[in-house]
XYZ file of C-alpha atoms in Angstrom:
761
model
C 0.000 0.000 0.000
C 2.862 2.304 0.891
C 4.520 1.718 -2.530
C 1.208 2.366 -4.248
C 0.821 5.726 -2.478
C 4.395 6.696 -3.378
C 3.805 5.764 -7.024
C 0.570 7.784 -7.100
C 2.245 10.799 -5.542
C 5.145 10.628 -8.001
C 2.768 10.278 -10.929
C 0.939 13.461 -9.853
C 4.236 15.265 -9.408
C 5.379 14.271 -12.880
C 2.118 15.168 -14.533
C 2.400 18.619 -12.957
C 6.088 18.724 -13.836
C 5.342 17.822 -17.451
C 2.725 20.529 -17.694
C 5.017 23.086 -16.123
C 7.920 22.047 -18.335
C 5.824 22.485 -21.449
C 4.749 25.941 -20.335
C 8.183 27.210 -19.275
C 10.607 24.885 -21.006
C 12.663 27.471 -22.866
C 14.316 28.907 -19.759
C 14.927 25.474 -18.243
C 16.282 24.255 -21.556
C 18.897 26.996 -21.759
C 19.973 26.265 -18.224
C 20.243 22.539 -18.802
C 22.130 22.796 -22.085
C 24.433 25.526 -20.870
C 25.321 23.769 -17.610
C 25.531 20.092 -18.427
C 28.159 19.128 -15.892
C 26.773 15.630 -15.348
C 28.194 12.403 -16.674
C 25.834 11.815 -19.573
C 25.873 10.968 -22.387
C 28.557 8.347 -21.883
C 27.499 5.235 -23.775
C 27.513 5.567 -27.548
C 27.761 9.330 -27.540
C 30.023 10.994 -25.003
C 30.361 14.625 -24.027
C 33.728 14.814 -25.779
C 32.456 13.177 -28.950
C 29.431 15.474 -29.021
C 31.734 18.498 -28.904
C 33.926 17.081 -31.661
C 30.948 16.270 -33.873
C 29.465 19.730 -33.460
C 32.754 21.278 -34.544
C 32.689 19.234 -37.772
C 29.046 19.654 -38.792
C 28.714 21.030 -42.295
C 32.135 19.708 -43.230
C 31.574 15.938 -43.455
C 29.161 15.140 -46.309
C 28.108 11.586 -45.427
C 27.637 12.466 -41.754
C 25.715 15.637 -42.638
C 23.469 13.749 -45.066
C 22.765 11.030 -42.494
C 21.963 13.655 -39.876
C 19.566 15.412 -42.246
C 17.791 12.150 -43.089
C 17.456 11.207 -39.417
C 16.143 14.666 -38.571
C 13.517 14.393 -41.290
C 12.364 10.987 -39.988
C 12.116 12.114 -36.383
C 10.442 15.413 -37.218
C 7.725 13.471 -39.020
C 7.365 11.144 -36.035
C 7.032 14.069 -33.650
C 4.441 15.652 -35.905
C 2.465 12.388 -35.970
C 2.362 12.311 -32.175
C 3.151 9.699 -29.559
C 1.382 6.360 -29.867
C 2.052 3.682 -27.244
C -0.601 1.024 -27.919
C -1.528 -1.840 -25.634
C 0.444 -4.845 -26.956
C -1.636 -7.309 -28.937
C -0.069 -8.413 -32.218
C 2.561 -10.809 -33.472
C 5.446 -9.650 -35.659
C 4.250 -7.441 -38.488
C 1.052 -6.451 -36.697
C 0.157 -2.876 -35.822
C 1.175 -2.838 -32.155
C 4.406 -4.733 -32.848
C 5.331 -2.345 -35.646
C 4.458 0.754 -33.623
C 6.560 -0.240 -30.617
C 9.440 -0.965 -32.994
C 9.105 2.483 -34.570
C 8.973 4.021 -31.113
C 12.303 2.664 -29.921
C 14.041 3.516 -33.174
C 12.647 7.044 -33.163
C 13.561 7.563 -29.531
C 17.152 6.522 -30.183
C 17.392 8.916 -33.102
C 15.718 11.739 -31.187
C 18.170 11.384 -28.312
C 21.076 11.780 -30.701
C 19.457 14.803 -32.360
C 18.979 16.446 -28.978
C 22.678 16.126 -28.227
C 23.928 17.239 -31.632
C 21.402 19.971 -32.467
C 20.581 21.189 -28.939
C 16.911 21.374 -29.874
C 14.847 20.554 -26.829
C 11.866 19.230 -28.762
C 13.762 15.989 -29.251
C 14.384 15.572 -25.533
C 10.728 16.314 -24.828
C 9.722 13.655 -27.351
C 11.914 11.032 -25.682
C 10.809 12.035 -22.188
C 7.120 12.002 -23.002
C 7.434 8.657 -24.744
C 9.282 7.149 -21.786
C 6.673 8.398 -19.340
C 3.957 6.801 -21.440
C 5.815 3.495 -21.365
C 6.465 3.837 -17.640
C 2.734 4.326 -17.124
C 1.834 1.360 -19.329
C 4.427 -1.118 -18.065
C 2.997 -1.915 -14.593
C -0.408 -2.670 -16.121
C 0.919 -5.396 -18.399
C 1.209 -9.103 -17.902
C 3.196 -11.099 -20.409
C 2.197 -10.577 -24.027
C -1.196 -12.121 -24.903
C 0.261 -14.076 -27.845
C 1.447 -17.300 -26.217
C 3.648 -18.733 -28.959
C 7.090 -17.910 -27.557
C 8.938 -19.846 -24.867
C 9.870 -16.391 -23.515
C 6.963 -13.989 -23.923
C 7.736 -10.317 -23.572
C 5.778 -7.336 -22.324
C 5.602 -4.934 -25.266
C 6.265 -7.691 -27.812
C 5.328 -11.329 -28.288
C 8.848 -12.440 -27.380
C 11.470 -11.103 -24.982
C 13.883 -10.860 -27.892
C 12.003 -7.852 -29.272
C 11.655 -6.330 -25.811
C 15.430 -6.502 -25.571
C 15.704 -4.732 -28.916
C 13.468 -2.051 -27.454
C 15.570 -1.645 -24.314
C 18.903 -1.696 -26.182
C 17.868 1.204 -28.411
C 15.909 3.053 -25.747
C 18.865 2.939 -23.346
C 20.786 5.043 -25.841
C 17.966 7.594 -25.992
C 17.708 7.673 -22.207
C 21.452 8.259 -21.899
C 21.158 11.266 -24.189
C 18.517 13.026 -22.068
C 19.540 11.695 -18.640
C 21.211 14.883 -17.386
C 18.504 17.023 -18.948
C 15.774 15.336 -16.914
C 15.036 16.557 -13.383
C 16.588 14.101 -10.920
C 13.248 13.075 -9.482
C 12.122 12.118 -12.963
C 15.157 9.972 -13.745
C 14.885 8.390 -10.305
C 11.282 7.536 -11.035
C 12.087 6.003 -14.398
C 14.997 4.046 -12.936
C 13.111 2.590 -9.984
C 9.619 2.207 -11.365
C 10.342 1.243 -14.938
C 13.849 0.453 -16.117
C 15.072 -1.625 -13.170
C 11.868 -3.728 -13.086
C 12.068 -4.117 -16.863
C 15.680 -5.311 -16.653
C 14.708 -7.780 -13.899
C 11.840 -9.024 -16.042
C 14.150 -9.770 -18.971
C 16.668 -11.542 -16.772
C 15.628 -12.830 -13.335
C 11.995 -13.366 -14.300
C 12.871 -14.995 -17.641
C 16.021 -17.036 -16.996
C 15.347 -19.464 -19.869
C 15.706 -16.522 -22.192
C 18.529 -14.665 -20.473
C 20.839 -17.482 -19.410
C 21.788 -19.284 -22.585
C 24.190 -19.258 -25.522
C 22.144 -17.897 -28.410
C 21.553 -14.679 -30.321
C 18.371 -14.209 -28.260
C 20.353 -14.090 -25.050
C 22.959 -11.790 -26.533
C 20.209 -9.234 -27.038
C 18.936 -9.931 -23.529
C 22.372 -9.538 -21.961
C 23.087 -6.360 -23.893
C 19.757 -4.704 -23.114
C 20.214 -5.283 -19.381
C 23.836 -4.198 -19.560
C 23.066 -1.036 -21.506
C 20.415 0.191 -19.111
C 22.695 -0.788 -16.254
C 25.417 1.440 -17.679
C 22.994 4.349 -18.029
C 21.828 4.001 -14.422
C 25.322 3.209 -13.061
C 23.863 -0.056 -11.771
C 26.866 -2.374 -11.479
C 24.678 -5.290 -10.457
C 22.867 -5.163 -13.788
C 26.115 -4.728 -15.718
C 27.678 -7.758 -14.010
C 24.489 -9.736 -14.614
C 24.780 -8.858 -18.287
C 28.458 -9.777 -18.508
C 28.389 -13.031 -16.546
C 24.781 -14.223 -16.531
C 22.512 -15.229 -13.679
C 23.915 -17.423 -10.937
C 22.335 -20.325 -9.075
C 19.231 -20.671 -11.204
C 17.287 -23.843 -11.917
C 16.707 -24.561 -15.612
C 15.656 -27.914 -16.997
C 18.636 -29.308 -18.902
C 16.283 -30.663 -21.580
C 14.149 -27.539 -22.071
C 13.777 -26.463 -25.708
C 13.028 -23.159 -27.403
C 10.502 -22.660 -30.212
C 13.041 -23.694 -32.826
C 13.864 -26.975 -31.085
C 17.174 -25.831 -29.609
C 18.405 -26.507 -26.101
C 17.997 -23.620 -23.683
C 20.491 -24.717 -21.049
C 24.125 -24.778 -22.104
C 25.722 -28.123 -21.275
C 28.553 -26.344 -19.459
C 26.262 -23.836 -17.762
C 27.710 -20.901 -19.694
C 25.747 -17.645 -19.782
C 26.189 -13.914 -20.134
C 27.638 -11.561 -22.713
C 31.228 -12.760 -22.405
C 30.218 -16.402 -22.734
C 28.233 -15.477 -25.847
C 31.501 -14.085 -27.172
C 33.430 -17.207 -26.174
C 31.261 -20.048 -27.457
C 29.445 -19.139 -30.706
C 32.412 -17.341 -32.339
C 35.313 -19.244 -33.820
C 38.836 -17.770 -33.661
C 38.272 -16.688 -37.292
C 35.156 -14.724 -36.349
C 32.579 -17.133 -37.822
C 29.359 -17.244 -35.800
C 28.015 -20.767 -35.502
C 24.376 -19.864 -36.251
C 25.381 -18.636 -39.708
C 25.776 -15.210 -41.353
C 22.091 -14.222 -41.246
C 22.009 -14.495 -37.472
C 25.558 -13.241 -37.145
C 24.331 -10.077 -38.861
C 21.488 -9.844 -36.349
C 23.693 -10.491 -33.318
C 26.566 -8.239 -34.373
C 24.650 -5.059 -33.612
C 24.145 -5.812 -29.899
C 27.647 -7.274 -29.645
C 29.246 -4.183 -31.144
C 27.004 -1.517 -29.636
C 27.512 -2.895 -26.110
C 31.232 -3.209 -26.774
C 31.277 0.437 -27.816
C 29.443 1.412 -24.630
C 31.781 -0.696 -22.493
C 34.819 0.798 -24.214
C 33.538 4.288 -23.434
C 32.464 3.634 -19.878
C 34.546 0.664 -18.728
C 37.704 0.802 -20.855
C 39.542 -1.355 -18.327
C 37.654 -4.369 -19.729
C 39.489 -3.916 -23.070
C 36.501 -5.517 -24.730
C 37.790 -5.132 -28.288
C 40.857 -7.164 -27.315
C 38.765 -9.974 -25.816
C 39.448 -13.440 -27.254
C 42.229 -12.095 -29.454
C 40.012 -9.352 -30.863
C 37.270 -11.702 -32.009
C 34.665 -8.943 -32.417
C 36.751 -7.121 -35.002
C 37.572 -10.409 -36.738
C 33.867 -11.204 -36.804
C 33.108 -8.069 -38.811
C 35.613 -9.078 -41.486
C 34.257 -12.635 -41.495
C 30.689 -11.414 -41.850
C 31.478 -9.082 -44.735
C 33.222 -11.953 -46.493
C 30.169 -14.183 -46.061
C 28.382 -12.220 -48.779
C 27.954 -12.510 -52.516
C 29.067 -9.925 -55.054
C 26.028 -7.770 -54.190
C 26.697 -7.769 -50.454
C 23.906 -10.258 -49.651
C 24.656 -12.815 -46.944
C 24.928 -16.471 -47.903
C 21.706 -18.099 -46.583
C 23.416 -20.813 -44.549
C 21.176 -22.405 -41.903
C 18.143 -20.240 -41.156
C 18.852 -17.301 -43.422
C 16.499 -14.986 -45.306
C 17.652 -14.276 -48.827
C 18.198 -10.646 -49.719
C 19.516 -9.583 -46.308
C 22.706 -7.645 -46.922
C 25.295 -5.409 -45.329
C 23.151 -2.440 -46.346
C 20.942 -3.094 -43.312
C 21.135 -0.296 -40.739
C 22.637 -2.535 -38.060
C 25.623 -3.245 -40.316
C 26.153 0.482 -40.794
C 26.788 0.682 -37.056
C 28.904 -2.474 -37.056
C 31.186 -1.301 -39.864
C 31.633 2.124 -38.269
C 32.498 0.675 -34.875
C 34.952 -1.804 -36.392
C 36.681 0.992 -38.291
C 36.862 3.311 -35.285
C 38.030 0.787 -32.684
C 40.075 -1.388 -35.032
C 43.021 -0.313 -37.112
C 40.937 2.045 -39.255
C 41.199 -0.313 -42.200
C 40.579 1.651 -45.401
C 38.811 -1.398 -46.890
C 35.965 -0.849 -44.436
C 35.532 2.650 -45.783
C 34.591 1.271 -49.197
C 31.809 -0.748 -47.542
C 30.675 2.365 -45.682
C 30.740 4.298 -48.934
C 28.415 1.738 -50.498
C 26.145 1.922 -47.452
C 26.090 5.717 -47.850
C 25.250 6.310 -44.178
C 27.048 6.392 -40.835
C 26.361 6.226 -37.119
C 25.790 9.651 -35.614
C 28.617 9.331 -33.103
C 32.415 9.368 -32.930
C 32.746 6.138 -34.903
C 30.509 7.437 -37.663
C 32.347 10.734 -37.704
C 35.684 8.954 -38.180
C 34.249 7.021 -41.110
C 32.732 10.156 -42.635
C 36.044 12.007 -42.339
C 37.870 9.073 -43.922
C 35.415 9.076 -46.820
C 35.630 12.842 -47.186
C 39.400 12.591 -47.374
C 39.294 9.786 -49.962
C 41.031 7.173 -47.805
C 38.897 4.202 -48.868
C 40.334 1.136 -50.592
C 38.341 -1.666 -52.234
C 37.106 -4.441 -49.936
C 38.217 -7.417 -52.019
C 36.536 -10.659 -51.043
C 39.046 -13.450 -51.329
C 38.880 -17.208 -51.115
C 39.023 -18.272 -47.485
C 38.149 -20.932 -44.980
C 36.383 -19.777 -41.797
C 36.571 -22.294 -38.984
C 33.591 -23.098 -36.768
C 33.487 -23.770 -33.034
C 34.852 -21.851 -30.045
C 38.315 -23.332 -30.625
C 38.047 -23.493 -34.395
C 37.956 -27.282 -34.375
C 34.339 -27.946 -35.393
C 34.584 -27.874 -39.161
C 34.379 -24.754 -41.291
C 32.819 -22.870 -44.161
C 34.901 -22.812 -47.309
C 34.582 -19.997 -49.847
C 36.298 -20.168 -53.225
C 36.205 -17.066 -55.411
C 37.349 -16.155 -58.878
C 37.296 -12.551 -60.078
C 38.320 -10.957 -63.321
C 37.089 -8.046 -65.396
C 34.313 -10.113 -66.961
C 33.198 -12.607 -64.345
C 32.759 -13.038 -60.589
C 32.187 -16.562 -59.298
C 31.683 -17.659 -55.696
C 31.495 -21.262 -54.450
C 30.437 -21.846 -50.836
C 30.664 -25.214 -49.065
C 29.343 -25.831 -45.564
C 31.110 -28.345 -43.336
C 30.398 -26.850 -39.927
C 28.799 -27.787 -36.629
C 25.030 -27.848 -36.222
C 24.540 -24.089 -35.762
C 22.412 -24.239 -32.586
C 18.633 -24.191 -33.031
C 18.938 -22.302 -36.326
C 21.064 -25.039 -37.865
C 20.063 -27.178 -40.839
C 20.733 -30.872 -41.367
C 22.835 -30.376 -44.476
C 26.400 -31.495 -43.962
C 28.684 -30.886 -46.963
C 26.062 -28.829 -48.802
C 27.068 -26.037 -51.174
C 25.820 -23.097 -53.222
C 27.191 -21.415 -56.323
C 27.043 -17.763 -57.405
C 27.882 -15.915 -60.605
C 28.025 -12.117 -60.673
C 26.003 -11.996 -57.459
C 23.224 -14.259 -58.761
C 22.509 -17.727 -57.397
C 23.236 -20.518 -59.849
C 22.855 -23.500 -57.507
C 20.906 -22.305 -54.511
C 20.611 -22.959 -50.800
C 16.928 -22.661 -49.897
C 17.504 -20.688 -46.685
C 14.699 -20.313 -44.154
C 10.959 -20.749 -44.599
C 9.583 -17.550 -43.158
C 8.198 -14.172 -44.177
C 9.834 -11.961 -41.566
C 7.425 -9.362 -40.168
C 4.691 -10.269 -42.653
C 1.760 -10.689 -40.276
C -0.384 -12.716 -42.679
C 2.237 -15.469 -42.749
C 2.108 -16.977 -39.258
C 2.460 -13.610 -37.555
C 5.818 -13.011 -39.224
C 7.337 -15.995 -37.441
C 8.809 -19.211 -38.744
C 6.472 -21.298 -40.859
C 5.935 -24.962 -40.077
C 7.578 -25.740 -43.415
C 10.860 -24.572 -41.928
C 10.876 -27.769 -39.903
C 9.132 -29.980 -42.452
C 11.234 -28.913 -45.451
C 13.850 -26.152 -45.210
C 15.903 -27.775 -42.442
C 15.809 -31.254 -43.952
C 18.713 -32.654 -45.924
C 16.795 -33.177 -49.179
C 16.210 -29.395 -49.313
C 19.963 -28.899 -49.836
C 22.606 -29.739 -52.401
C 24.020 -32.751 -50.586
C 23.338 -36.481 -50.250
C 20.354 -37.929 -48.381
C 20.533 -41.611 -47.459
C 17.421 -43.799 -47.395
C 15.149 -40.737 -47.505
C 16.246 -39.889 -43.947
C 17.856 -36.584 -42.998
C 21.305 -36.332 -41.495
C 21.447 -37.418 -37.835
C 17.888 -38.675 -38.279
C 16.833 -35.026 -37.845
C 17.773 -35.317 -34.158
C 18.967 -32.012 -32.711
C 20.868 -33.571 -29.829
C 22.787 -35.928 -32.115
C 23.452 -33.198 -34.662
C 24.686 -30.812 -31.985
C 27.226 -33.343 -30.743
C 28.813 -33.780 -34.170
C 30.450 -31.729 -36.868
C 32.127 -32.304 -40.191
C 35.914 -32.449 -40.425
C 38.077 -30.231 -42.594
C 40.280 -32.201 -44.943
C 41.824 -29.794 -47.396
C 41.648 -26.137 -48.357
C 44.042 -24.594 -50.841
C 43.370 -21.396 -52.772
C 46.995 -20.515 -53.417
C 46.600 -21.157 -57.147
C 43.824 -18.865 -58.454
C 43.273 -21.161 -61.443
C 42.826 -24.373 -59.420
C 41.262 -23.795 -56.000
C 40.146 -26.714 -53.861
C 38.269 -27.450 -50.631
C 37.480 -30.834 -49.159
C 35.766 -32.154 -46.017
C 34.498 -35.364 -44.471
C 31.312 -36.287 -42.626
C 31.352 -39.576 -40.711
C 28.441 -39.205 -38.311
C 25.416 -38.212 -40.408
C 24.535 -41.902 -40.929
C 25.867 -44.834 -38.867
C 28.122 -47.006 -41.011
C 28.395 -44.466 -43.847
C 31.189 -41.976 -44.519
C 30.934 -38.957 -46.804
C 33.868 -37.148 -48.390
C 33.149 -34.160 -50.610
C 35.731 -32.267 -52.622
C 34.971 -29.188 -54.710
C 37.239 -27.312 -57.083
C 36.851 -23.934 -58.775
C 38.881 -24.134 -61.978
C 39.836 -21.530 -64.572
C 40.984 -23.522 -67.569
C 42.368 -22.367 -70.896
C 39.843 -24.715 -72.519
C 36.872 -22.884 -70.995
C 35.980 -19.213 -71.204
C 34.551 -19.082 -67.676
C 35.520 -20.819 -64.420
C 33.805 -24.150 -63.834
C 33.181 -26.312 -60.775
C 34.334 -29.889 -60.286
C 32.261 -31.674 -57.647
C 33.388 -35.028 -56.216
C 31.202 -36.685 -53.551
C 32.612 -40.040 -52.364
C 30.437 -42.354 -50.262
C 31.761 -45.363 -48.329
C 29.176 -47.602 -46.668
C 28.957 -51.021 -45.043
C 25.584 -51.857 -46.590
C 23.366 -51.088 -49.541
C 21.411 -47.837 -49.384
C 19.478 -45.372 -51.481
C 21.351 -42.135 -52.139
C 19.538 -39.033 -53.427
C 21.647 -36.128 -54.618
C 19.819 -32.930 -55.729
C 21.001 -29.803 -57.483
C 18.611 -26.879 -56.882
C 18.865 -24.589 -59.882
C 16.870 -21.643 -61.261
C 15.463 -21.225 -64.737
C 14.152 -23.124 -67.726
C 15.264 -26.554 -68.911
C 16.879 -26.320 -72.352
C 18.045 -29.869 -73.035
C 18.974 -33.204 -71.475
C 21.075 -36.113 -72.695
C 18.651 -38.593 -71.100
C 15.078 -39.466 -71.887
C 12.409 -38.792 -69.289
C 8.670 -39.078 -68.946
C 6.659 -36.159 -67.627
C 4.071 -37.028 -64.989
C 0.439 -36.442 -65.919
C -0.621 -36.578 -62.270
C 1.807 -35.078 -59.794
C 2.708 -36.941 -56.616
C 5.144 -36.208 -53.805
C 8.452 -38.076 -53.787
C 7.751 -39.620 -50.374
C 5.817 -38.891 -47.203
C 8.372 -37.463 -44.761
C 11.757 -35.789 -44.144
C 11.094 -33.012 -46.657
C 10.322 -35.402 -49.519
C 6.607 -34.788 -48.969
C 7.137 -31.220 -50.216
C 8.712 -32.237 -53.541
C 6.610 -32.898 -56.624
C 7.973 -35.463 -59.062
C 7.408 -33.725 -62.383
C 9.348 -36.186 -64.542
C 11.631 -39.195 -64.266
C 14.095 -41.010 -66.487
C 17.053 -43.388 -66.415
C 20.670 -42.462 -66.957
C 21.333 -45.454 -69.275
C 24.898 -44.217 -69.818
C 28.130 -43.543 -67.943
C 27.303 -39.850 -67.844
C 24.409 -37.432 -68.294
C 24.169 -33.797 -69.285
C 21.541 -31.264 -68.199
C 21.355 -27.713 -69.584
C 19.173 -24.810 -68.458
C 18.806 -21.072 -69.068
C 18.573 -18.434 -66.355
C 19.200 -14.669 -66.412
C 19.998 -14.999 -70.140
C 22.912 -17.333 -69.315
C 23.242 -21.012 -70.179
C 24.365 -23.505 -67.524
C 25.108 -27.214 -67.708
C 25.720 -30.036 -65.282
C 27.664 -33.005 -66.623
C 27.547 -35.965 -64.216
C 29.103 -39.417 -64.091
C 26.326 -42.006 -63.717
C 25.513 -45.696 -63.729
C 23.001 -47.236 -66.115
C 20.398 -47.800 -63.407
C 20.547 -44.342 -61.820
C 17.184 -42.618 -61.661
C 17.071 -39.010 -62.808
C 14.204 -37.101 -61.223
C 13.027 -33.638 -62.212
C 11.392 -32.278 -59.085
C 9.817 -29.072 -57.867
C 9.203 -27.720 -54.386
C 5.565 -27.150 -53.404
C 3.827 -30.442 -52.656
C 1.620 -30.583 -49.542
C 1.814 -26.826 -49.233
C -1.800 -25.596 -49.389
C -0.920 -22.099 -48.152
C 1.856 -21.628 -50.716
C 4.454 -20.984 -48.027
C 7.243 -22.542 -50.097
C 8.850 -21.212 -53.270
C 8.155 -23.339 -56.339
C 11.819 -23.885 -57.196
C 13.057 -26.769 -59.393
C 15.706 -29.431 -58.803
C 17.346 -32.281 -60.642
C 17.962 -35.340 -58.437
C 20.323 -38.203 -59.220
C 19.149 -41.243 -57.264
C 21.138 -44.443 -56.747
C 19.370 -47.431 -55.202
C 20.732 -50.657 -53.687
C 24.223 -49.223 -53.643
C 27.010 -49.529 -51.076
C 30.024 -47.360 -51.818
C 29.837 -45.007 -54.776
C 30.896 -41.678 -56.217
C 28.849 -38.739 -57.435
C 31.013 -36.669 -59.770
C 29.851 -33.605 -61.708
C 31.039 -30.578 -63.641
C 28.979 -27.398 -63.294
C 29.663 -24.767 -65.938
C 28.368 -21.412 -67.108
C 28.567 -20.982 -70.846
C 27.207 -18.559 -73.395
C 24.181 -16.319 -73.303
C 20.879 -15.572 -74.986
C 19.986 -12.173 -76.450
C 16.162 -11.867 -76.623
C 16.351 -8.702 -78.707
C 18.576 -10.198 -81.378
C 16.933 -13.579 -80.717
C 20.361 -15.126 -80.754
C 21.866 -17.913 -78.647
C 25.624 -17.815 -78.171
C 27.553 -20.899 -76.978
C 24.351 -22.611 -75.898
C 25.985 -26.055 -75.665
C 28.187 -27.405 -72.906
C 31.894 -27.447 -73.672
C 32.293 -30.841 -71.975
C 31.784 -34.203 -73.588
C 31.834 -36.372 -70.435
C 33.143 -36.945 -66.934
C 34.209 -40.438 -65.875
C 35.246 -42.070 -62.621
C 38.391 -43.996 -63.608
C 39.610 -45.015 -60.132
C 37.855 -45.229 -56.797
C 39.316 -47.021 -53.798
C 40.185 -46.260 -50.207
C 43.402 -44.471 -51.131
C 42.510 -42.573 -54.305
C 39.653 -41.336 -56.443
C 40.415 -40.274 -60.006
C 38.209 -38.508 -62.546
C 38.672 -37.866 -66.241
C 37.157 -34.688 -67.706
C 36.684 -34.747 -71.462
C 36.228 -31.502 -73.408
C 34.475 -31.489 -76.755
C 37.661 -29.986 -78.165
C 39.343 -33.357 -77.602
C 41.396 -32.212 -74.625
C 41.155 -34.272 -71.425
C 42.005 -33.444 -67.832
C 42.684 -35.874 -64.997
C 41.946 -35.113 -61.362
C 43.228 -37.464 -58.658
C 42.500 -37.009 -54.951
C 44.405 -38.681 -52.164
C 41.542 -39.739 -49.906
C 43.576 -40.279 -46.762
C 46.658 -38.079 -46.856
C 46.283 -34.345 -47.454
C 49.846 -33.438 -46.501
C 51.509 -31.025 -48.911
C 54.791 -32.934 -48.843
C 53.271 -36.398 -49.377
C 54.526 -38.275 -52.447
C 52.035 -40.253 -54.539
C 52.187 -42.645 -57.467
C 49.165 -44.151 -59.227
C 48.801 -46.134 -62.465
C 45.636 -45.464 -64.477
C 44.983 -47.313 -67.726
C 48.659 -48.115 -68.050
C 49.875 -44.582 -67.394
C 51.799 -43.609 -64.258
C 50.882 -40.434 -62.424
C 53.295 -39.004 -59.873
C 52.766 -35.913 -57.743
C 53.385 -34.290 -54.387
C 50.582 -33.024 -52.186
C 46.971 -33.988 -51.751
C 45.808 -33.923 -55.369
C 46.814 -34.041 -59.009
C 45.144 -32.007 -61.754
C 46.432 -31.649 -65.256
């Protein structure tokens, strides 16, 4: 009762204070701005950086343009008025969208208040915060019950943490401008209870290793820094102690909530998900999402607690992670959709503007980052953004050249990797991505040794990515669709081998999480013959996979081509299905097939139920050829086959009455009743079609055949035959990848000798 009376009294005081402030604000404003001797702002903006920025305004074009655009946005928001609706909707709905706009506008308004000294922005933030402070105590958890961790303003705590992370920055900007009784009220009656709600009251959300918890840790830490609440900051850094969480509890995506080693907190989320190379185990789409809270909190800690030396933590992993993330993009800057990843997300997103700026400012001011910032054409409105804007103004940028590289996975870098092979010249940009990582937490897919191929920023052989329409309310409230679990995560949805129509690890998260693929070979030292190779021995008991992919620029071929070798060793006979998901229109095939008059799904489970069988044929030869046209370019796959191999032309979309899945095509090579075998293919881009001139140029593959000439435990050898009459031989040492190893192999009476892991000539 006593607390209720105090709250009521304070509310009356603040209502009167608000009224009085609005009537006489000009005199108070001048006093506050002229005599800001307090400690704020001190998170993302600081008093020193504000002074420096003000001295440069009008002289830094990108910064000035960003400031003008932000001012225009916030001025429109202020004109529209404050709207703090009672939470009701899922992602994409009105209330969800409005609360999202509110926190973004508050953050911007706080910055504008500091840089422009216009009090209307502080008033906007203050009035918005008081509305939220009034609403908060009336709310239970969000009425939508889908999340394992329901929020207050949003359907999941994750979005509430977004709100608090951004709003903390706004609060910091007006903290010293507010009367002390007002900040005390907000601290005690709103922000501290809100931080406790996101942590102590929701430990399953806060105390885990996951991008969700990173946001949770950062939001609590940020508001703790604003309020000088060391308890909250330590809670954010190290997690909650002595809490009881069911070791087998799962989140909505099927991932474990409790870390097996009991790790929690911001620093643990830096330790475990990031490899020493900066790869984030959930994949680039979620790395992009997590990098903003990682970097913005690091920036705040560097400003307020420099003794932590956060940018040096784990050998500077945060700065490495920015480089890794930028390299996990195609030629257009879009992130490779590994694991749960939405296609089209790129480094042009606003969160990556902040990330690039922070990395430039607190790293070694790498001029390559400036070229990314130049493409983004916006900066943070703080010291980091100012540094970038000055660098751009002074013409210091250098091209960010994406090179071939292998990025290890796992906290120690010993849980597989992602391999990226690239070829660039004046006429062509090709990127080949192979995934041989760990599971990727709850956002991981069951697709060991899968790959995707890009040409000039366009997908040639695609990874499906996630099944979700983010923030589109009509599609399951903007959340994941059930087809994410019934198709997108399954092995058959990817360009890798499925055994006996059963996904890798039997689609068991616990088993998948305990295993990872093993790196075997990565060598990009020769730009004309680049190679990556990895093994998977746990996806199916008694079966071993070994995939090797080469990106080759050959004098016999105008463009680079891909050589794909997938070796399978098994103790018993199985069915192996190997799809290539392509885009475009079939032009020709070397095999006969029969189109289905009545479509039926391939099977009834493990993703097969979502694939229509449109046509089927038999290989009936030692190789097949398949040509298609997409984006006015011809592509061909030439594959070594056996006479009894089934060739299936399939299309996604079966058992999908709500049309949640894209209707994309695939060609599937299926081997039945087979023990050990080899899938070997050449993937090439050749020629083009001009619809204006109605002319096809180089519409036929330049290869005649590919043959498996040796396959045993020690070696696998392939012969590539060009139509020109030239042949190439590729030999892989299956068990010894040492560079100094000596090898000798006789094939068809000819001796081949070489040093290293492979021979190609």
